Coordinates of C-alpha atoms in Angstrom, one line a residue:
M1323 CA -70.8 2.3 -35.7
Q1324 CA -74.5 4.6 -35.0
R1325 CA -72.3 5.9 -31.5
L1326 CA -69.6 6.6 -34.1
R1327 CA -71.7 8.4 -36.7
A1328 CA -73.5 10.2 -34.1
A1329 CA -70.1 11.8 -32.9
K1330 CA -69.0 12.9 -35.9
Q1331 CA -72.4 14.0 -37.6
R1332 CA -72.0 11.7 -40.6
A1333 CA -75.5 10.1 -41.1
S1334 CA -74.1 8.0 -44.1
K1335 CA -71.5 9.0 -45.3
P1336 CA -68.8 5.5 -46.0
F1337 CA -66.1 5.1 -43.6
A1338 CA -62.8 3.6 -44.7
L1339 CA -61.6 0.3 -43.2
L1340 CA -57.9 -1.1 -42.2
V1341 CA -57.0 -4.8 -43.0
P1342 CA -53.8 -6.3 -42.2
N1343 CA -52.9 -7.1 -46.0
V1344 CA -54.7 -8.2 -49.1
A1345 CA -55.1 -11.7 -48.3
S1346 CA -57.7 -10.4 -45.8
A1347 CA -59.0 -7.4 -48.2
R1348 CA -60.0 -10.3 -50.3
Q1349 CA -62.4 -11.9 -47.7
W1350 CA -64.4 -8.5 -48.3
A1351 CA -63.8 -7.4 -51.4
E1352 CA -62.9 -7.9 -55.4
V1353 CA -59.5 -7.3 -55.6
D1354 CA -57.4 -7.9 -58.7
N1355 CA -53.3 -8.5 -59.0
D1356 CA -53.8 -4.3 -60.1
A1357 CA -55.3 -3.3 -57.4
A1358 CA -53.8 -5.8 -54.9
R1359 CA -50.3 -4.1 -55.9
L1360 CA -51.8 -0.6 -55.3
L1361 CA -53.0 -1.5 -52.5
A1362 CA -49.5 -3.1 -50.7
S1363 CA -47.9 0.3 -52.6
P1364 CA -45.5 2.4 -50.4
A1365 CA -47.8 5.2 -50.7
A1366 CA -50.6 2.7 -49.6
P1367 CA -54.0 5.0 -50.5
I1368 CA -57.8 4.0 -49.8
L1369 CA -58.8 2.2 -52.6
L1370 CA -62.8 2.3 -53.6
L1371 CA -63.5 -1.1 -54.1
P1372 CA -66.5 -3.7 -55.2
T1373 CA -67.8 -5.8 -51.9
R1374 CA -68.1 -9.1 -52.7
T1375 CA -71.6 -11.0 -52.9
G1376 CA -73.5 -10.4 -50.0
V1377 CA -70.9 -8.4 -47.9
A1378 CA -72.8 -4.7 -48.4
E1379 CA -76.0 -6.1 -47.3
R1380 CA -74.3 -7.9 -44.0
H1381 CA -72.7 -4.5 -43.4
P1382 CA -74.8 -2.1 -44.1
L1383 CA -73.8 0.8 -41.5
I1384 CA -69.8 1.2 -43.4
A1385 CA -71.1 2.7 -46.5
P1386 CA -74.9 2.8 -46.6
G1387 CA -76.9 2.3 -50.2
L1388 CA -73.8 1.5 -51.6
N1389 CA -71.4 -1.8 -52.9
D1390 CA -68.2 -0.2 -52.7
W1391 CA -65.7 0.0 -49.5
G1392 CA -62.2 1.8 -49.0
L1393 CA -60.1 -0.4 -48.2
M1394 CA -56.2 0.2 -47.0
L1395 CA -53.8 -1.5 -45.5
P1396 CA -51.6 -0.4 -42.9
A1397 CA -50.0 2.7 -44.0
A1398 CA -47.3 3.4 -40.6
P1399 CA -45.7 1.0 -38.6
L1400 CA -48.2 2.1 -35.6
H1401 CA -50.9 0.5 -37.5
A1402 CA -49.5 -2.8 -37.9
L1403 CA -49.0 -2.5 -34.1
L1404 CA -52.6 -1.7 -33.6
I1405 CA -53.6 -5.3 -35.8
H1406 CA -50.7 -7.3 -33.7
E1407 CA -52.1 -6.6 -31.0
L1408 CA -56.1 -7.0 -31.8
L1409 CA -55.3 -10.2 -33.0
G1410 CA -53.5 -10.8 -29.2
R1411 CA -50.0 -10.7 -30.4
P1412 CA -49.3 -14.2 -32.7
A1413 CA -45.9 -14.9 -32.4
G1414 CA -43.7 -14.9 -35.9
R1415 CA -43.7 -13.2 -39.1
A1416 CA -47.1 -15.6 -41.0
W1417 CA -50.0 -13.4 -39.8
R1418 CA -49.0 -10.5 -41.6
E1419 CA -49.9 -12.7 -44.8
A1420 CA -52.3 -14.7 -43.8
A1421 CA -56.2 -13.9 -44.2
Q1422 CA -56.9 -12.1 -41.0
P1423 CA -60.7 -11.4 -39.9
T1424 CA -60.0 -7.9 -38.6
L1425 CA -61.6 -5.1 -40.1
L1426 CA -61.1 -1.4 -38.8
V1427 CA -63.2 1.2 -39.2
M1428 CA -61.2 4.0 -39.6
T1429 CA -62.1 8.0 -39.3
S1430 CA -60.2 11.2 -39.7
A1431 CA -59.0 12.8 -36.3
N1432 CA -61.5 16.3 -37.0
P1433 CA -65.1 17.0 -36.2
G1434 CA -67.2 16.6 -39.4
G1435 CA -66.0 19.2 -42.1
E1436 CA -62.9 20.6 -40.7
P1437 CA -59.3 19.6 -41.3
L1438 CA -57.1 17.3 -39.3
V1439 CA -56.1 18.4 -35.5
V1440 CA -52.6 17.7 -35.7
D1441 CA -52.2 19.3 -32.1
E1442 CA -52.2 17.4 -29.1
A1443 CA -53.8 19.9 -26.9
E1444 CA -56.2 20.5 -29.4
A1445 CA -57.0 16.8 -29.5
V1446 CA -58.1 16.7 -26.0
E1447 CA -59.8 20.0 -26.1
R1448 CA -61.9 19.1 -29.7
L1449 CA -61.8 15.4 -30.1
G1450 CA -62.5 14.5 -26.2
G1451 CA -66.2 14.0 -27.6
L1452 CA -65.4 11.9 -30.0
C1453 CA -63.5 9.2 -28.6
D1454 CA -62.9 7.1 -25.6
A1455 CA -58.9 7.1 -25.7
L1456 CA -56.1 9.2 -27.6
L1457 CA -52.7 7.6 -28.4
V1458 CA -50.3 10.3 -28.4
H1459 CA -46.8 10.7 -29.3
N1460 CA -44.3 12.9 -27.8
R1461 CA -42.9 14.3 -32.2
P1462 CA -45.1 16.6 -32.9
I1463 CA -46.5 16.9 -36.5
L1464 CA -45.8 19.1 -38.8
G1465 CA -48.5 18.9 -41.1
R1466 CA -51.7 18.1 -42.0
V1467 CA -52.0 15.1 -44.7
D1468 CA -55.3 13.4 -45.4
D1469 CA -55.1 9.7 -46.7
S1470 CA -55.0 9.3 -50.3
V1471 CA -58.2 7.9 -51.7
R1472 CA -58.4 6.3 -55.7
R1473 CA -61.0 4.1 -57.2
P1474 CA -59.8 1.9 -59.9
M1475 CA -61.7 1.3 -62.9
R1476 CA -61.4 -1.4 -65.8
G1477 CA -63.9 -1.5 -68.9
A1478 CA -65.4 -4.6 -70.4
D1479 CA -64.1 -4.3 -73.5
G1480 CA -61.1 -2.7 -75.7
A1481 CA -57.3 -1.8 -75.1
V1482 CA -58.6 1.6 -73.6
S1483 CA -61.4 0.6 -71.5
S1484 CA -60.0 -2.6 -70.3
A1485 CA -56.6 -1.0 -69.0
F1486 CA -56.8 -0.8 -65.1
F1487 CA -57.3 2.7 -64.0
A1488 CA -57.4 4.4 -60.7
P1489 CA -58.1 8.0 -60.6
F1490 CA -57.8 10.2 -57.8
V1491 CA -60.6 10.5 -55.6
R1492 CA -58.5 12.8 -53.4
R1493 CA -54.6 13.1 -53.5
A1494 CA -52.6 13.6 -50.7
R1495 CA -50.6 10.9 -48.4
G1496 CA -48.2 9.0 -50.3
Y1497 CA -48.4 11.5 -53.4
V1498 CA -47.8 14.9 -51.8
P1499 CA -45.0 16.5 -52.4
D1500 CA -44.2 14.5 -56.0
P1501 CA -44.4 17.2 -58.5
I1502 CA -46.5 16.7 -61.2
E1503 CA -44.3 17.2 -64.5
L1504 CA -45.7 19.7 -66.9
P1505 CA -44.3 18.7 -70.4
G1506 CA -43.7 21.3 -73.2
V1507 CA -43.3 24.1 -70.3
P1508 CA -39.7 25.7 -70.0
A1509 CA -37.3 24.5 -67.0
D1510 CA -37.4 28.2 -66.3
A1511 CA -40.9 29.2 -66.6
P1512 CA -41.6 31.2 -63.8
P1513 CA -43.6 30.4 -60.5
V1514 CA -47.0 30.4 -60.2
L1515 CA -49.8 30.0 -57.7
A1516 CA -53.4 28.5 -57.8
T1517 CA -55.4 28.4 -55.0
G1518 CA -58.0 25.9 -56.5
A1519 CA -61.7 26.0 -56.0
W1520 CA -64.3 25.9 -53.0
M1521 CA -64.8 22.4 -52.8
K1522 CA -62.5 20.1 -52.2
N1523 CA -59.8 22.5 -52.4
T1524 CA -56.2 22.2 -52.7
V1525 CA -54.0 24.8 -53.7
C1526 CA -50.7 24.5 -56.8
L1527 CA -47.5 26.2 -56.7
T1528 CA -44.9 25.9 -59.7
R1529 CA -41.5 25.9 -59.4
G1530 CA -40.2 25.8 -63.2
N1531 CA -41.7 23.1 -65.3
Q1532 CA -43.4 21.2 -62.0
A1533 CA -46.5 21.6 -60.6
F1534 CA -47.0 20.6 -56.6
L1535 CA -50.1 20.3 -55.5
S1536 CA -50.9 20.5 -51.7
P1537 CA -52.3 18.1 -49.6
H1538 CA -56.1 17.8 -49.6
I1539 CA -57.7 21.0 -47.9
G1540 CA -61.4 20.4 -48.1
D1541 CA -64.6 22.2 -48.1
L1542 CA -63.8 26.6 -47.6
G1543 CA -67.3 26.7 -45.6
S1544 CA -65.2 26.3 -42.1
A1545 CA -63.1 29.2 -40.5
A1546 CA -60.5 26.0 -39.6
C1547 CA -60.5 25.2 -43.6
R1548 CA -60.1 28.8 -44.7
H1549 CA -56.9 28.8 -42.2
A1550 CA -55.6 25.3 -43.4
L1551 CA -55.5 27.0 -47.0
V1552 CA -53.3 29.9 -45.6
E1553 CA -51.2 27.6 -44.1
A1554 CA -51.0 25.2 -46.9
I1555 CA -50.0 28.0 -49.5
E1556 CA -47.3 29.1 -46.5
R1557 CA -46.0 25.4 -46.3
L1558 CA -45.6 25.2 -50.3
R1559 CA -43.6 28.1 -50.6
D1560 CA -41.2 27.4 -48.2
F1561 CA -41.3 24.0 -49.3
L1562 CA -39.8 24.9 -52.9
G1563 CA -38.5 28.5 -52.2
V1564 CA -40.1 30.5 -54.5
R1565 CA -41.9 33.4 -54.8
P1566 CA -44.9 33.8 -57.1
Q1567 CA -45.1 36.0 -60.5
L1568 CA -49.1 35.4 -60.7
I1569 CA -52.1 34.2 -58.8
A1570 CA -54.7 32.3 -60.5
H1571 CA -58.3 31.8 -58.6
D1572 CA -61.3 30.8 -59.8
L1573 CA -63.9 33.2 -61.3
H1574 CA -66.3 33.5 -58.4
P1575 CA -65.5 36.4 -56.9
D1576 CA -67.5 35.2 -53.3
F1577 CA -65.0 32.4 -52.8
F1578 CA -62.3 32.7 -50.1
S1579 CA -59.6 31.4 -52.6
T1580 CA -60.3 34.0 -54.6
Q1581 CA -60.3 36.4 -51.7
H1582 CA -57.1 35.3 -50.5
A1583 CA -55.6 35.0 -54.0
Q1584 CA -56.4 39.0 -54.3
A1585 CA -55.2 39.6 -51.0
L1586 CA -51.7 37.8 -51.6
A1587 CA -51.3 39.4 -54.8
A1588 CA -51.9 42.9 -53.4
E1589 CA -49.4 42.0 -50.3
W1590 CA -46.7 40.5 -52.8
G1591 CA -47.3 43.4 -55.6
V1592 CA -48.2 40.5 -58.5
P1593 CA -51.3 40.3 -60.8
T1594 CA -54.4 37.9 -60.5
L1595 CA -56.0 35.6 -63.0
A1596 CA -59.4 34.6 -62.8
V1597 CA -60.3 31.3 -64.4
Q1598 CA -63.5 30.0 -65.2
H1599 CA -64.0 26.7 -63.5
H1600 CA -64.5 24.4 -66.5
H1601 CA -61.8 25.6 -68.3
A1602 CA -59.5 24.9 -65.9
H1603 CA -60.8 21.7 -65.3
A1604 CA -59.9 21.2 -69.2
A1605 CA -56.2 22.5 -68.6
A1606 CA -55.4 20.1 -65.5
V1607 CA -56.0 17.4 -68.0
R1608 CA -54.2 18.7 -70.7
A1609 CA -51.2 19.8 -68.5
E1610 CA -50.6 16.3 -67.4
H1611 CA -50.9 15.0 -71.1
G1612 CA -48.3 17.8 -72.8
A1613 CA -51.5 18.8 -74.5
T1614 CA -50.3 22.1 -76.8
A1615 CA -52.6 21.6 -80.0
P1616 CA -56.1 22.4 -79.3
T1617 CA -58.5 19.8 -78.0
L1618 CA -62.2 19.2 -77.5
A1619 CA -62.7 18.9 -73.8
L1620 CA -66.2 17.1 -72.2
L1621 CA -66.6 18.5 -68.4
L1622 CA -68.8 16.7 -66.2
D1623 CA -69.7 18.0 -62.6
G1624 CA -71.6 19.8 -60.5
V1625 CA -71.7 23.4 -60.4
G1626 CA -69.2 26.2 -61.5
L1627 CA -69.5 30.1 -62.3
G1628 CA -69.5 30.5 -66.2
D1629 CA -68.4 33.3 -68.3
D1630 CA -72.3 34.3 -68.6
G1631 CA -72.7 34.6 -64.9
T1632 CA -74.9 31.4 -64.5
P1633 CA -73.9 28.2 -63.1
W1634 CA -72.4 26.1 -65.5
G1635 CA -71.9 22.4 -64.7
G1636 CA -72.1 19.9 -67.8
E1637 CA -69.9 21.6 -70.7
L1638 CA -68.2 20.9 -74.1
L1639 CA -65.2 23.6 -74.9
R1640 CA -62.8 23.9 -77.8
V1641 CA -59.8 24.4 -75.6
S1642 CA -56.6 25.8 -77.0
S1643 CA -53.4 27.4 -75.1
G1644 CA -54.7 30.7 -76.0
G1645 CA -58.1 30.2 -74.0
F1646 CA -61.6 28.1 -74.5
E1647 CA -64.7 28.4 -76.8
R1648 CA -68.1 27.0 -75.1
L1649 CA -69.2 24.4 -78.2
G1650 CA -72.4 23.3 -76.2
H1651 CA -73.7 22.5 -72.9
L1652 CA -76.4 19.7 -71.4
P1653 CA -79.8 21.1 -71.3
T1654 CA -80.8 23.0 -68.6
L1655 CA -82.2 21.9 -65.4
A1656 CA -84.1 24.6 -63.0
L1657 CA -82.5 24.6 -59.6
A1658 CA -86.0 24.6 -57.7
G1659 CA -85.2 27.3 -54.8
G1660 CA -81.9 28.1 -55.7
D1661 CA -78.8 26.0 -53.9
R1662 CA -81.3 24.4 -51.8
A1663 CA -82.0 21.8 -55.0
A1664 CA -78.0 20.6 -54.7
A1665 CA -78.8 19.3 -51.4
E1666 CA -83.0 18.4 -51.8
P1667 CA -82.8 16.1 -55.1
W1668 CA -85.8 15.6 -55.2
R1669 CA -86.7 19.3 -56.4
L1670 CA -84.3 18.3 -59.6
G1671 CA -86.9 15.7 -59.8
A1672 CA -89.3 18.1 -59.7
A1673 CA -88.1 20.6 -62.2
V1674 CA -87.5 17.2 -64.6
L1675 CA -91.3 17.0 -64.4
H1676 CA -92.2 20.5 -64.7
A1677 CA -89.7 20.8 -68.1
L1678 CA -91.7 17.9 -69.4
G1679 CA -95.3 20.0 -68.6
R1680 CA -96.1 17.5 -66.1
G1681 CA -96.2 20.1 -62.9
E1682 CA -99.3 19.3 -61.6
E1683 CA -97.6 16.0 -60.5
I1684 CA -95.0 17.2 -58.4
A1685 CA -97.2 17.7 -55.5
A1686 CA -98.2 14.0 -55.4
R1687 CA -95.0 12.5 -56.4
F1688 CA -93.1 14.0 -53.6
A1689 CA -95.6 14.5 -50.9
D1690 CA -93.9 13.4 -48.2
Q1691 CA -91.7 16.6 -48.5
A1692 CA -92.4 19.7 -47.0
G1693 CA -93.1 22.2 -49.4
A1694 CA -93.5 20.4 -52.3
G1695 CA -96.6 22.6 -53.6
Q1696 CA -94.6 25.5 -53.4
I1697 CA -91.4 24.4 -55.3
A1698 CA -94.5 23.4 -58.0
R1699 CA -95.8 26.9 -58.0
L1700 CA -92.6 28.6 -58.1
L1701 CA -91.6 26.1 -61.2
A1702 CA -94.7 27.3 -63.1
R1703 CA -93.4 31.1 -61.9
N1704 CA -89.7 30.6 -62.6
L1705 CA -89.0 32.5 -59.5
N1706 CA -86.4 31.8 -57.9
C1707 CA -85.5 29.0 -60.5
P1708 CA -82.3 29.4 -62.6
P1709 CA -81.4 27.1 -64.8
T1710 CA -78.1 24.9 -64.6
P1711 CA -76.7 22.8 -67.2
S1712 CA -74.5 20.7 -64.5
A1713 CA -74.2 16.9 -64.7
G1714 CA -74.1 16.4 -61.1
R1715 CA -77.6 17.6 -60.5
L1716 CA -79.1 15.5 -63.4
F1717 CA -77.6 12.3 -61.3
D1718 CA -79.6 13.8 -58.4
A1719 CA -83.1 14.1 -60.5
A1720 CA -82.9 11.1 -62.1
A1721 CA -82.3 9.3 -58.3
A1722 CA -85.0 11.6 -56.8
L1723 CA -87.6 10.3 -59.5
L1724 CA -86.2 6.5 -58.6
G1725 CA -87.0 7.4 -55.1
L1726 CA -83.5 6.7 -54.1
C1727 CA -82.3 10.2 -52.6
P1728 CA -84.9 13.1 -51.9
V1729 CA -82.6 14.5 -49.6
Q1730 CA -78.8 14.1 -49.1
R1731 CA -77.4 13.5 -46.4
H1732 CA -73.4 14.1 -47.8
E1733 CA -72.1 15.5 -51.2
G1734 CA -72.4 13.2 -54.2
E1735 CA -75.2 10.5 -51.8
A1736 CA -77.5 10.8 -54.7
A1737 CA -75.5 9.8 -57.3
M1738 CA -73.2 7.2 -55.7
R1739 CA -76.6 5.7 -54.9
L1740 CA -77.6 5.5 -58.9
E1741 CA -74.9 4.0 -59.7
A1742 CA -74.8 1.4 -56.9
L1743 CA -78.3 0.6 -57.7
A1744 CA -77.2 0.1 -61.5
A1745 CA -74.5 -2.0 -60.0
D1746 CA -73.5 -4.5 -62.8
H1747 CA -76.9 -4.7 -64.5
P1748 CA -76.3 -4.8 -68.2
A1749 CA -78.3 -2.3 -70.6
T1750 CA -78.7 -0.7 -74.0
P1751 CA -79.7 2.8 -74.2
W1752 CA -83.9 4.1 -74.4
P1753 CA -84.3 4.3 -78.4
D1754 CA -84.7 7.8 -79.5
A1755 CA -83.8 9.2 -75.9
W1756 CA -81.7 12.3 -77.4
R1757 CA -81.2 14.1 -80.3
I1758 CA -78.7 16.3 -81.8
D1759 CA -79.6 19.0 -84.0
A1760 CA -77.8 20.5 -87.1
E1761 CA -76.2 22.9 -84.5
G1762 CA -74.8 20.7 -82.7
R1763 CA -77.2 21.0 -79.7
L1764 CA -78.5 18.1 -77.5
T1765 CA -82.0 17.7 -76.2
W1766 CA -83.3 14.4 -74.6
P1767 CA -87.0 15.2 -73.1
G1768 CA -86.8 11.7 -74.1
L1769 CA -84.3 10.8 -71.4
W1770 CA -86.5 12.8 -68.7
T1771 CA -89.5 10.8 -69.8
H1772 CA -88.2 7.8 -68.7
L1773 CA -87.3 8.6 -65.7
A1774 CA -90.5 10.2 -65.2
D1775 CA -92.5 7.4 -65.7
A1776 CA -90.0 5.0 -63.1
T1777 CA -91.2 2.9 -60.9
E1778 CA -89.7 2.2 -57.5
A1779 CA -90.1 -1.6 -57.9
P1780 CA -87.0 -2.4 -57.1
T1781 CA -86.0 -5.0 -59.9
A1782 CA -87.2 -2.1 -62.3
S1783 CA -85.7 0.9 -60.6
A1784 CA -81.9 -1.6 -60.7
T1785 CA -83.2 -1.6 -64.4
I1786 CA -83.8 2.0 -65.2
A1787 CA -80.3 2.8 -63.0
A1788 CA -78.7 0.8 -65.6
T1789 CA -80.4 2.1 -69.1
F1790 CA -79.9 5.9 -67.7
H1791 CA -76.1 5.3 -67.4
A1792 CA -75.9 3.4 -70.7
T1793 CA -78.2 5.9 -72.1
L1794 CA -76.2 9.2 -71.1
V1795 CA -73.1 7.5 -71.9
A1796 CA -74.5 6.8 -75.6
A1797 CA -75.7 10.5 -75.6
L1798 CA -72.7 12.4 -74.9
A1799 CA -70.6 10.2 -77.1
D1800 CA -72.9 11.2 -80.2
W1801 CA -72.7 14.4 -78.9
V1802 CA -68.9 14.7 -78.6
A1803 CA -68.3 13.2 -82.1
H1804 CA -70.4 15.5 -83.9
H1805 CA -68.3 18.6 -82.7
A1806 CA -65.0 16.6 -83.9
R1807 CA -66.7 15.9 -86.7
A1808 CA -67.4 19.6 -87.2
T1809 CA -63.9 21.0 -85.4
G1810 CA -61.7 18.0 -87.1
L1811 CA -60.1 17.6 -83.5
H1812 CA -59.9 14.0 -82.2
G1813 CA -58.7 14.3 -78.6
V1814 CA -61.3 14.8 -75.8
A1815 CA -60.2 15.8 -72.4
L1816 CA -62.4 14.3 -69.6
G1817 CA -62.7 16.3 -66.4
G1818 CA -65.1 17.1 -63.7
G1819 CA -66.1 15.0 -60.3
C1820 CA -68.9 12.9 -62.5
L1821 CA -65.5 11.3 -64.2
I1822 CA -65.1 9.1 -60.8
N1823 CA -68.7 7.1 -61.2
R1824 CA -67.0 3.9 -62.8
R1825 CA -70.1 2.9 -65.0
L1826 CA -70.4 6.6 -66.9
R1827 CA -66.2 6.8 -67.1
N1828 CA -65.6 2.7 -68.3
G1829 CA -68.9 3.3 -70.9
L1830 CA -67.5 7.0 -71.9
V1831 CA -63.8 5.7 -73.4
A1832 CA -65.1 3.2 -74.4
A1833 CA -67.5 4.7 -76.6
L1834 CA -65.3 7.5 -77.1
A1835 CA -62.9 5.4 -78.6
E1836 CA -65.4 3.4 -80.9
R1837 CA -66.0 6.7 -82.4
G1838 CA -62.2 7.1 -83.2
L1839 CA -61.3 9.7 -80.4
T1840 CA -58.6 9.7 -78.3
P1841 CA -59.8 10.6 -74.1
L1842 CA -57.6 12.0 -72.4
E1843 CA -57.8 11.9 -68.6
A1844 CA -57.0 13.3 -65.3
R1845 CA -54.1 10.7 -64.1
Q1846 CA -51.9 12.2 -61.9
A1847 CA -54.9 14.6 -59.9
P1848 CA -58.3 14.1 -59.2
P1849 CA -60.6 14.9 -61.9
G1850 CA -62.8 16.5 -59.7
D1851 CA -62.5 19.7 -57.8
G1852 CA -59.1 18.5 -55.6
G1853 CA -57.3 18.8 -59.4
L1854 CA -58.6 22.3 -60.4
A1855 CA -56.0 24.5 -58.9
L1856 CA -53.3 22.5 -61.2
G1857 CA -55.6 23.8 -64.3
Q1858 CA -55.5 27.4 -63.0
A1859 CA -51.7 27.2 -62.5
A1860 CA -51.6 25.6 -66.3
I1861 CA -53.1 28.7 -67.9
A1862 CA -51.6 31.1 -65.9
L1863 CA -48.4 29.9 -67.1
D1864 CA -49.8 29.9 -70.7
H1865 CA -50.2 33.6 -70.0
L1866 CA -46.8 34.9 -68.2
L1867 CA -45.3 32.3 -71.5
G1868 CA -47.2 34.2 -74.0
A1869 CA -49.7 31.4 -75.1
A1870 CA -52.4 33.4 -73.9
P1871 CA -53.8 37.2 -74.6
A1872 CA -52.0 39.5 -71.9
A1873 CA -55.4 41.5 -72.2
H1874 CA -57.0 38.8 -70.1
L1875 CA -54.6 39.8 -66.7
P1876 CA -56.1 42.5 -64.7

């Protein structure tokens, strides 16, 4: 395992695991009947499932610091043949249903951070250092398709939160190119293309009242991933046989997805439409549900460029087919040192201490981090410390103050470890930890104080992690309810990558329902950036169909 991690440059990111059947999966993880049906479905996604007691501790290298494992069943005959060989070629068919001790670590055929390698010659050249042997075939692979990943959810109470629900973390094999129906959109609607986000990129092409998301492409930081985006657009166009009349893209001008959209628009002679990141998250959820009336939208993610040129990430919007209004945002934290803070959560912990007027504690609290004293001075002088209301950065700060993850080795590690630490610990919100003023602004100095006073003792840290989640849920639900009363709206679209957090999602859905609100969730596309192109496409259709002001078009 350590050799594989070194070869893939994957220090702590979890690996997926292949098991022969549902009975085998139940030896390792908690698999209820709903999850079993999804595991064994024709789509055969990877499911992120809670491990059984003691399992994660006995195998710490599979998903370091976490208590969910990604399990999958054979998705192709070749998988079954490999397992049969590994088991010693048992006779008959009974082995296919009986619990087996076999557990195979699975990882994609690619260098870290790049798309799948699909050409045999390229595989020999580029993957030789990652493996001892290559199993090849005389049939070429026509397109890159990653495994789909879903995370089952189930709340503790209430008809809404207790229903089985498994949002997509990644939508690919088994689900693409299945269309997503767009209720309320005419069957003869003009086609539009949306080029998605920077991270977890997918693209979307519509035909009539159907939206077609590409398979997961990934982050656009490498030339190979950028080429994969170009290739995905070409394949979707060939598959659907349509020519887009409008191309939507993210508001950020420096994204490759934005620049390629503009290049295609110039080549094809069609207009482009810049779409704000969180508006797209909200629109993706609304499109799935066929929402045409205005709703609220609570968007919780890492970062997206706002209309005001600042980084957004914890937003409450009023959304309609004609556009959106920003009703409020989470309390801001300083990104100490700029974008580097997203990779080094200790900088967010330092920002919390500074915000509380306890900047003198930073150097000692984070003494093992080079430059802690310098960061304290930057915060004091407000130099290179842009503010952000990002929910993702709040989770990073909490993890850092609990001593969990001062530096992230993969995207989302701090938040994942914080959720794992909270596990199933019961918790009630900290009293007086948040306030909502008459104008609907949310503040929570009490929440920050409790985190800043956290002890690193394991038992106490688990309780604090659980209480942090409970407090965040209660504060967000109260905040949304305040604006629901003020606007008279009761539907709430929930979007953003933070909604993959099981404890946050389950608690929030239940809390909103208790306050008489109706949560709308992403079901056919990921709630995070993997579903962003769907929202961009929905907004583009609104513009073409006249539901939004044409003046927004360049």
